[in-house]
Short mmCIF file of C-alpha atoms in Angstrom, two decimals:
data_model
loop_
_atom_site.label_atom_id
_atom_site.label_comp_id
_atom_site.label_asym_id
_atom_site.label_seq_id
_atom_site.Cartn_x
_atom_site.Cartn_y
_atom_site.Cartn_z
CA MET K 1 23.89 -65.92 -24.09
CA GLU K 2 26.13 -67.72 -21.59
CA LEU K 3 24.87 -67.44 -18.02
CA ASN K 4 27.94 -66.69 -15.96
CA ARG K 5 27.92 -66.14 -12.21
CA ARG K 6 30.84 -63.68 -12.40
CA THR K 7 28.74 -61.06 -14.14
CA VAL K 8 25.73 -61.63 -11.94
CA ILE K 9 27.11 -61.68 -8.41
CA ALA K 10 30.14 -59.40 -8.49
CA GLY K 11 30.36 -57.68 -5.16
CA ALA K 12 27.96 -60.08 -3.47
CA ALA K 13 30.36 -60.90 -0.68
CA ALA K 14 30.14 -57.32 0.53
CA ALA K 15 26.43 -56.99 0.11
CA GLY K 16 25.31 -58.91 3.21
CA VAL K 17 22.18 -60.95 3.84
CA ALA K 18 18.60 -59.78 3.98
CA ALA K 19 17.27 -59.53 7.53
CA THR K 20 14.08 -61.45 6.81
CA THR K 21 13.43 -64.36 4.46
CA ALA K 22 10.52 -66.28 3.05
CA LEU K 23 11.19 -69.45 5.04
CA GLY K 24 11.29 -67.75 8.44
CA GLY K 25 13.31 -68.65 11.52
CA THR K 26 15.23 -66.63 14.10
CA ALA K 27 18.82 -66.54 15.29
CA HIS K 28 19.72 -66.89 18.95
CA ALA K 29 20.77 -63.88 20.98
CA SER K 30 24.24 -62.47 20.60
CA SER K 31 26.99 -62.97 23.17
CA GLY K 32 30.63 -62.06 23.61
CA ARG K 33 33.39 -62.79 21.17
CA GLY K 34 37.01 -63.80 21.59
CA LYS K 35 40.11 -63.64 19.46
CA PRO K 36 40.65 -66.88 17.46
CA VAL K 37 43.00 -69.23 19.33
CA LYS K 38 45.55 -71.41 17.52
CA SER K 39 46.81 -74.80 18.70
CA LEU K 40 48.70 -77.73 17.18
CA PHE K 41 46.32 -80.50 16.06
CA GLY K 42 48.86 -82.90 14.58
CA ARG K 43 51.36 -83.51 11.81
CA LEU K 44 51.09 -85.07 8.38
CA ALA K 45 53.35 -87.96 7.41
CA ASP K 46 55.86 -85.54 5.87
CA GLY K 47 56.03 -83.54 9.10
CA THR K 48 53.80 -80.67 7.99
CA LYS K 49 52.05 -79.13 10.99
CA VAL K 50 48.25 -79.03 11.06
CA HIS K 51 46.77 -76.39 13.33
CA SER K 52 43.34 -76.03 14.90
CA TRP K 53 41.69 -72.64 15.35
CA SER K 54 39.01 -72.10 17.99
CA LEU K 55 36.49 -69.28 17.48
CA GLU K 56 33.48 -68.12 19.46
CA ASN K 57 30.94 -65.38 18.82
CA GLY K 58 27.25 -64.75 19.20
CA GLY K 59 26.68 -68.02 21.03
CA THR K 60 28.35 -70.18 18.35
CA ARG K 61 31.58 -72.09 19.01
CA MET K 62 33.69 -73.43 16.20
CA LYS K 63 36.95 -75.32 15.58
CA VAL K 64 38.63 -75.20 12.17
CA LEU K 65 41.67 -77.09 10.87
CA SER K 66 44.28 -75.74 8.48
CA TYR K 67 44.09 -79.15 6.77
CA GLY K 68 41.28 -78.93 4.24
CA GLY K 69 39.75 -75.91 5.95
CA ILE K 70 37.85 -78.54 7.91
CA VAL K 71 35.17 -77.52 10.38
CA ARG K 72 36.03 -80.08 13.04
CA SER K 73 33.26 -79.04 15.40
CA LEU K 74 30.50 -76.46 15.60
CA GLU K 75 28.63 -76.08 18.89
CA ILE K 76 25.27 -74.37 19.27
CA PRO K 77 22.70 -74.36 22.10
CA ASP K 78 19.32 -76.09 22.11
CA ARG K 79 16.05 -74.57 23.33
CA ARG K 80 17.28 -74.94 26.93
CA GLY K 81 20.65 -73.37 26.25
CA ARG K 82 22.54 -76.67 26.30
CA TYR K 83 25.48 -76.84 23.90
CA THR K 84 26.48 -79.74 21.68
CA ASN K 85 28.60 -80.28 18.60
CA VAL K 86 26.35 -80.58 15.54
CA SER K 87 29.08 -81.35 12.97
CA LEU K 88 30.46 -84.85 12.32
CA GLY K 89 34.24 -85.28 12.49
CA PHE K 90 37.28 -87.07 13.89
CA ASP K 91 39.66 -86.76 16.84
CA THR K 92 42.96 -87.09 14.96
CA ILE K 93 44.58 -85.86 11.76
CA GLU K 94 45.43 -89.46 10.89
CA GLU K 95 41.73 -90.31 10.64
CA TYR K 96 41.02 -87.33 8.40
CA VAL K 97 43.87 -88.32 6.09
CA ALA K 98 43.06 -92.04 6.01
CA SER K 99 39.32 -92.30 5.68
CA SER K 100 37.32 -89.09 5.80
CA PRO K 101 34.23 -88.83 3.58
CA TYR K 102 34.91 -85.07 3.34
CA PHE K 103 33.80 -84.37 6.93
CA GLY K 104 33.58 -80.59 7.35
CA ALA K 105 35.92 -79.86 4.45
CA LEU K 106 36.35 -77.11 1.89
CA ILE K 107 35.71 -78.60 -1.54
CA GLY K 108 37.46 -77.62 -4.77
CA ARG K 109 38.37 -77.03 -7.45
CA TYR K 110 35.05 -78.48 -8.41
CA GLY K 111 32.42 -79.53 -5.89
CA ASN K 112 30.39 -82.58 -6.91
CA ARG K 113 30.89 -84.87 -9.91
CA ILE K 114 32.25 -84.41 -13.42
CA ASP K 115 31.40 -87.20 -15.86
CA LYS K 116 34.40 -89.46 -16.47
CA GLY K 117 36.60 -86.62 -15.23
CA ARG K 118 36.55 -85.04 -18.69
CA PHE K 119 35.52 -81.71 -20.15
CA THR K 120 36.45 -79.46 -23.06
CA LEU K 121 37.06 -75.73 -22.63
CA ASP K 122 37.73 -73.37 -25.55
CA GLY K 123 38.34 -76.39 -27.76
CA THR K 124 40.93 -78.00 -25.47
CA PRO K 125 40.07 -81.33 -23.81
CA TYR K 126 41.07 -81.93 -20.19
CA GLN K 127 41.33 -85.15 -18.22
CA LEU K 128 40.90 -84.78 -14.46
CA SER K 129 41.80 -87.06 -11.58
CA VAL K 130 39.20 -89.84 -11.38
CA ASN K 131 38.30 -90.93 -7.85
CA ASP K 132 34.61 -91.95 -7.85
CA GLY K 133 34.27 -94.96 -10.06
CA GLU K 134 34.89 -93.56 -13.54
CA ASN K 135 34.06 -90.00 -12.46
CA SER K 136 35.86 -87.12 -10.76
CA LEU K 137 34.38 -86.13 -7.41
CA HIS K 138 35.07 -83.00 -5.34
CA GLY K 139 38.22 -82.01 -7.22
CA GLY K 140 39.84 -85.43 -7.54
CA ALA K 141 41.99 -87.69 -5.42
CA GLN K 142 43.87 -84.75 -3.85
CA GLY K 143 41.32 -81.97 -3.86
CA PHE K 144 41.24 -78.85 -1.72
CA ASP K 145 39.95 -80.95 1.19
CA LYS K 146 43.37 -82.66 1.40
CA ARG K 147 45.53 -79.53 1.19
CA VAL K 148 46.99 -77.51 4.04
CA TRP K 149 45.67 -73.96 3.79
CA ASP K 150 47.40 -70.83 5.01
CA VAL K 151 45.22 -69.39 7.78
CA GLU K 152 45.11 -65.82 9.08
CA PRO K 153 42.81 -64.89 12.00
CA PHE K 154 40.95 -61.59 12.19
CA THR K 155 38.66 -59.54 14.37
CA ARG K 156 36.63 -56.92 12.54
CA GLY K 157 34.09 -54.78 14.34
CA SER K 158 31.86 -57.25 16.17
CA ASP K 159 32.90 -60.19 13.94
CA VAL K 160 35.67 -62.76 14.30
CA GLY K 161 36.97 -65.15 11.73
CA LEU K 162 39.64 -66.72 9.58
CA TYR K 163 41.05 -66.01 6.14
CA LEU K 164 42.09 -69.24 4.40
CA TYR K 165 44.39 -69.17 1.37
CA TYR K 166 45.41 -71.86 -1.10
CA THR K 167 47.06 -71.68 -4.52
CA SER K 168 46.28 -74.56 -6.88
CA VAL K 169 48.94 -74.72 -9.57
CA ASP K 170 48.26 -75.17 -13.28
CA GLY K 171 47.58 -78.85 -13.99
CA GLU K 172 46.84 -79.86 -10.40
CA MET K 173 44.38 -82.78 -10.56
CA GLY K 174 44.21 -82.04 -14.30
CA TYR K 175 42.64 -78.57 -14.02
CA PRO K 176 43.97 -75.78 -16.22
CA GLY K 177 45.29 -72.51 -14.82
CA THR K 178 46.85 -71.46 -11.53
CA LEU K 179 43.90 -70.75 -9.24
CA ARG K 180 44.38 -68.52 -6.21
CA ALA K 181 41.60 -69.21 -3.70
CA LYS K 182 40.63 -67.23 -0.62
CA VAL K 183 37.87 -68.40 1.69
CA THR K 184 36.68 -66.32 4.63
CA TYR K 185 35.00 -67.94 7.62
CA THR K 186 33.19 -65.34 9.73
CA LEU K 187 31.32 -65.78 13.01
CA THR K 188 29.05 -62.76 13.36
CA ARG K 189 27.76 -61.13 16.52
CA LYS K 190 24.47 -63.00 15.90
CA GLY K 191 26.27 -66.33 15.83
CA ASP K 192 25.90 -66.81 12.08
CA TRP K 193 28.64 -68.69 10.23
CA ARG K 194 29.27 -66.88 6.96
CA VAL K 195 31.47 -68.32 4.20
CA ASP K 196 32.78 -66.05 1.43
CA TYR K 197 34.56 -67.75 -1.46
CA GLU K 198 36.87 -65.91 -3.87
CA ALA K 199 39.21 -67.08 -6.62
CA THR K 200 41.19 -65.78 -9.58
CA THR K 201 42.97 -67.61 -12.39
CA ASP K 202 45.66 -66.94 -14.99
CA LYS K 203 44.05 -69.27 -17.54
CA ALA K 204 40.47 -70.21 -18.36
CA THR K 205 39.30 -72.92 -15.97
CA VAL K 206 36.22 -74.22 -14.17
CA VAL K 207 35.59 -73.73 -10.46
CA ASN K 208 32.81 -74.65 -8.05
CA LEU K 209 33.71 -74.27 -4.36
CA THR K 210 31.56 -75.43 -1.47
CA SER K 211 31.57 -76.71 2.11
CA HIS K 212 30.93 -80.33 3.09
CA VAL K 213 29.82 -80.17 6.73
CA TYR K 214 27.78 -83.16 7.87
CA TRP K 215 25.01 -81.82 10.11
CA ASN K 216 23.16 -83.52 12.94
CA LEU K 217 21.29 -80.89 14.94
CA ALA K 218 20.52 -83.37 17.72
CA GLY K 219 24.26 -83.71 18.22
CA GLU K 220 27.14 -85.52 16.56
CA GLY K 221 26.92 -89.24 17.26
CA SER K 222 23.31 -89.07 18.48
CA GLY K 223 21.90 -91.29 15.74
CA SER K 224 19.86 -90.81 12.59
CA VAL K 225 18.78 -87.44 11.17
CA TYR K 226 15.71 -88.98 9.53
CA ASP K 227 13.41 -87.18 11.97
CA HIS K 228 14.93 -83.78 11.10
CA GLU K 229 12.50 -81.62 9.15
CA LEU K 230 13.82 -80.01 5.97
CA SER K 231 12.46 -77.49 3.50
CA ILE K 232 14.16 -76.49 0.24
CA ALA K 233 12.94 -73.60 -1.91
CA ALA K 234 13.15 -75.51 -5.19
CA SER K 235 10.50 -76.71 -7.62
CA ARG K 236 12.98 -78.68 -9.73
CA TYR K 237 15.99 -80.94 -9.27
CA THR K 238 18.56 -82.53 -11.58
CA PRO K 239 17.92 -86.29 -12.00
CA VAL K 240 20.98 -88.51 -12.32
CA ASP K 241 22.03 -91.73 -14.02
CA SER K 242 23.31 -94.79 -12.18
CA GLY K 243 26.71 -93.10 -11.75
CA LEU K 244 25.04 -90.06 -10.11
CA ILE K 245 25.81 -87.85 -13.11
CA PRO K 246 23.01 -85.42 -14.08
CA THR K 247 21.08 -86.37 -17.20
CA GLY K 248 20.65 -82.69 -18.12
CA GLU K 249 16.94 -82.66 -17.26
CA LEU K 250 15.44 -80.20 -14.79
CA ALA K 251 12.64 -82.35 -13.39
CA ARG K 252 9.73 -81.15 -11.28
CA VAL K 253 9.75 -82.22 -7.65
CA ALA K 254 5.94 -82.26 -7.43
CA ALA K 255 4.50 -85.69 -6.60
CA THR K 256 7.99 -87.17 -6.01
CA PRO K 257 10.09 -87.89 -2.91
CA PHE K 258 12.13 -84.81 -3.87
CA ASP K 259 9.42 -82.34 -2.96
CA PHE K 260 10.70 -80.43 0.06
CA ARG K 261 8.91 -77.18 -0.74
CA ARG K 262 7.06 -77.69 2.52
CA ALA K 263 9.02 -78.95 5.50
CA LYS K 264 8.86 -82.70 6.03
CA PRO K 265 10.88 -85.32 7.91
CA ILE K 266 13.86 -86.47 5.86
CA GLY K 267 12.99 -90.10 6.48
CA ARG K 268 9.39 -89.84 5.26
CA ASP K 269 10.14 -90.74 1.63
CA ILE K 270 13.74 -91.94 1.79
CA ARG K 271 12.78 -95.60 1.30
CA THR K 272 10.30 -94.96 -1.48
CA ALA K 273 10.76 -97.21 -4.52
CA HIS K 274 11.61 -94.30 -6.82
CA GLN K 275 14.39 -94.88 -9.34
CA GLN K 276 16.24 -91.70 -8.35
CA VAL K 277 16.16 -92.67 -4.67
CA LEU K 278 17.47 -96.11 -5.62
CA TYR K 279 20.35 -94.57 -7.59
CA GLY K 280 21.37 -92.41 -4.64
CA GLN K 281 20.59 -95.01 -1.95
CA GLY K 282 18.65 -92.10 -0.49
CA PHE K 283 19.00 -88.43 -1.38
CA ASP K 284 22.20 -87.42 -3.15
CA HIS K 285 20.96 -84.87 -5.67
CA ASN K 286 21.17 -81.25 -6.68
CA TRP K 287 18.09 -79.06 -6.25
CA ALA K 288 17.77 -76.22 -8.81
CA LEU K 289 16.81 -73.36 -6.50
CA ASP K 290 13.80 -71.31 -7.54
CA LYS K 291 15.66 -68.04 -6.98
CA GLY K 292 18.47 -68.92 -9.41
CA ILE K 293 21.69 -66.90 -9.22
CA THR K 294 21.22 -63.80 -7.06
CA SER K 295 23.29 -60.74 -6.24
CA ARG K 296 22.77 -61.32 -2.51
CA PRO K 297 22.41 -64.46 -0.44
CA GLU K 298 18.77 -65.48 -0.08
CA GLN K 299 17.41 -68.17 2.20
CA VAL K 300 16.98 -71.48 0.41
CA ALA K 301 16.76 -74.14 3.12
CA LEU K 302 15.57 -74.61 6.69
CA LEU K 303 16.54 -77.63 8.77
CA ARG K 304 14.97 -78.32 12.17
CA ASP K 305 15.50 -80.97 14.82
CA PRO K 306 12.22 -81.36 16.74
CA SER K 307 13.88 -83.00 19.75
CA SER K 308 16.29 -80.16 20.57
CA GLY K 309 14.55 -77.29 18.81
CA ARG K 310 17.78 -76.41 16.99
CA THR K 311 17.40 -74.91 13.55
CA LEU K 312 19.75 -74.20 10.66
CA ARG K 313 18.85 -71.67 7.98
CA ILE K 314 20.98 -71.52 4.83
CA ALA K 315 21.15 -68.47 2.59
CA THR K 316 23.23 -68.31 -0.60
CA ASN K 317 23.58 -66.59 -3.94
CA GLU K 318 24.34 -69.91 -5.65
CA PRO K 319 21.75 -71.53 -7.99
CA GLY K 320 21.96 -75.06 -6.58
CA LEU K 321 21.87 -77.05 -3.35
CA GLN K 322 23.15 -80.60 -3.08
CA PHE K 323 21.25 -82.47 -0.38
CA TYR K 324 23.08 -85.63 0.66
CA SER K 325 21.46 -87.76 3.35
CA GLY K 326 24.59 -89.56 4.55
CA ASN K 327 23.78 -92.70 2.59
CA PHE K 328 27.32 -94.08 2.46
CA LEU K 329 28.14 -93.86 6.16
CA ASP K 330 28.55 -97.56 6.79
CA GLY K 331 29.46 -98.06 10.44
CA THR K 332 33.21 -98.19 9.87
CA LEU K 333 34.00 -94.66 11.14
CA VAL K 334 34.14 -93.52 14.77
CA GLY K 335 33.43 -89.84 15.43
CA THR K 336 34.61 -87.25 17.92
CA GLY K 337 32.08 -88.43 20.50
CA GLY K 338 33.36 -92.00 20.39
CA ARG K 339 30.31 -93.36 18.58
CA VAL K 340 30.10 -95.16 15.24
CA TYR K 341 28.57 -93.30 12.30
CA ARG K 342 25.95 -95.28 10.42
CA GLN K 343 23.79 -94.53 7.39
CA GLY K 344 21.79 -91.35 7.90
CA ASP K 345 23.68 -90.16 10.98
CA GLY K 346 24.46 -86.84 9.27
CA LEU K 347 23.41 -84.86 6.23
CA CYS K 348 25.03 -82.32 3.92
CA LEU K 349 23.51 -79.20 2.37
CA GLU K 350 26.12 -78.05 -0.15
CA THR K 351 25.47 -74.71 -1.87
CA GLN K 352 26.89 -74.86 -5.38
CA HIS K 353 26.58 -74.63 -9.12
CA PHE K 354 25.21 -77.80 -10.66
CA PRO K 355 27.16 -81.09 -10.94
CA ASP K 356 28.85 -81.78 -14.28
CA SER K 357 28.18 -78.24 -15.51
CA PRO K 358 31.32 -78.25 -17.73
CA ASN K 359 29.59 -80.94 -19.82
CA GLN K 360 26.05 -79.55 -19.60
CA PRO K 361 25.69 -76.39 -21.74
CA SER K 362 22.14 -75.80 -20.47
CA PHE K 363 23.36 -75.48 -16.87
CA PRO K 364 24.69 -72.19 -15.43
CA SER K 365 28.34 -71.82 -16.39
CA THR K 366 31.21 -72.54 -13.99
CA VAL K 367 33.89 -71.06 -16.29
CA LEU K 368 36.30 -68.55 -14.75
CA ARG K 369 38.60 -66.52 -16.98
CA PRO K 370 41.63 -64.32 -16.35
CA GLY K 371 40.58 -60.88 -15.15
CA GLN K 372 37.41 -62.21 -13.50
CA THR K 373 36.93 -62.89 -9.80
CA TYR K 374 34.88 -65.84 -8.63
CA ARG K 375 32.73 -64.78 -5.66
CA THR K 376 30.01 -66.64 -3.82
CA THR K 377 28.60 -66.40 -0.29
CA THR K 378 26.73 -68.78 1.96
CA VAL K 379 25.40 -67.93 5.41
CA HIS K 380 24.42 -70.48 8.08
CA SER K 381 22.12 -69.08 10.76
CA PHE K 382 21.34 -71.05 13.92
CA GLY K 383 18.41 -70.91 16.30
CA ALA K 384 16.47 -72.93 18.84
#
């Protein structure tokens, strides 16, 4: 029987998040909210305007671009109440267009890699845009991260947020079907950042949406995240080949550098001579979450910066989590704080279905068909 998220998590976006979770942690106290504020951030080469939206609620401050749905900054307080931006990014639209490694972006149609950019669906082969060696990464050369989204602000009860809309036409980047995507960014009264993804299609396709924020809880531009402590509720991960494509195996994390079942510093095992670490030049792998696909978001990861006390809890109904330790930041990019980003200066925790699922029949399916609605939810909760 095909395991399909559509039948498992229908209605999850409305279900909410459990108040307590197995990995613990607390959110900071609530504070006032304000209506989202729009301003001009810049223009693309063709003259298209790119706007920035500023939101604040529950002690969390956030700036979002219409280009790529990018989270340009996200400010939270430390244990002493001092705010800093904990998301890596740029000062200008030109930098995002020219050289961004997906800083803060919405990813689609398909987050992560697809082997050689090829898959077959219902007997029809498809060739996607190839942009990562011989593979397709994060939707291809012009994925959702490089599109201007329609943005609509809202205030709802004690929440504030943005609705983001984008229609991907049939054949865009090689994907079949016209996909209508809606992503909702919500800042709650507790200061949580909730992301609800929805999509429909007029033709069978594959879809795997996620967010690509680079986190540094000590502050953007403050240096390495290797002293951050991370736990992931996963007993298995998906090993990769030299091109970072899953082999199809679900390997145990026990007695490997990939065991984050108990919190440990990210840097503890990152230079271990393990073949998988060598392939990724650090961590760049999908963890198969113990909970699997769930009807409601459940906590799957806890990140903590000992120096500031800041914490990030991630809850999702997705079956996978891609942990990327910023291995390819090479000192050529200058961030919003005016400092150079080097290897390990940020990390990503991307909730998702597994990489290359269209070519891996043993993995949970990413197929979306007409009449179905793709729905997933991820919640980021901050504390100190």
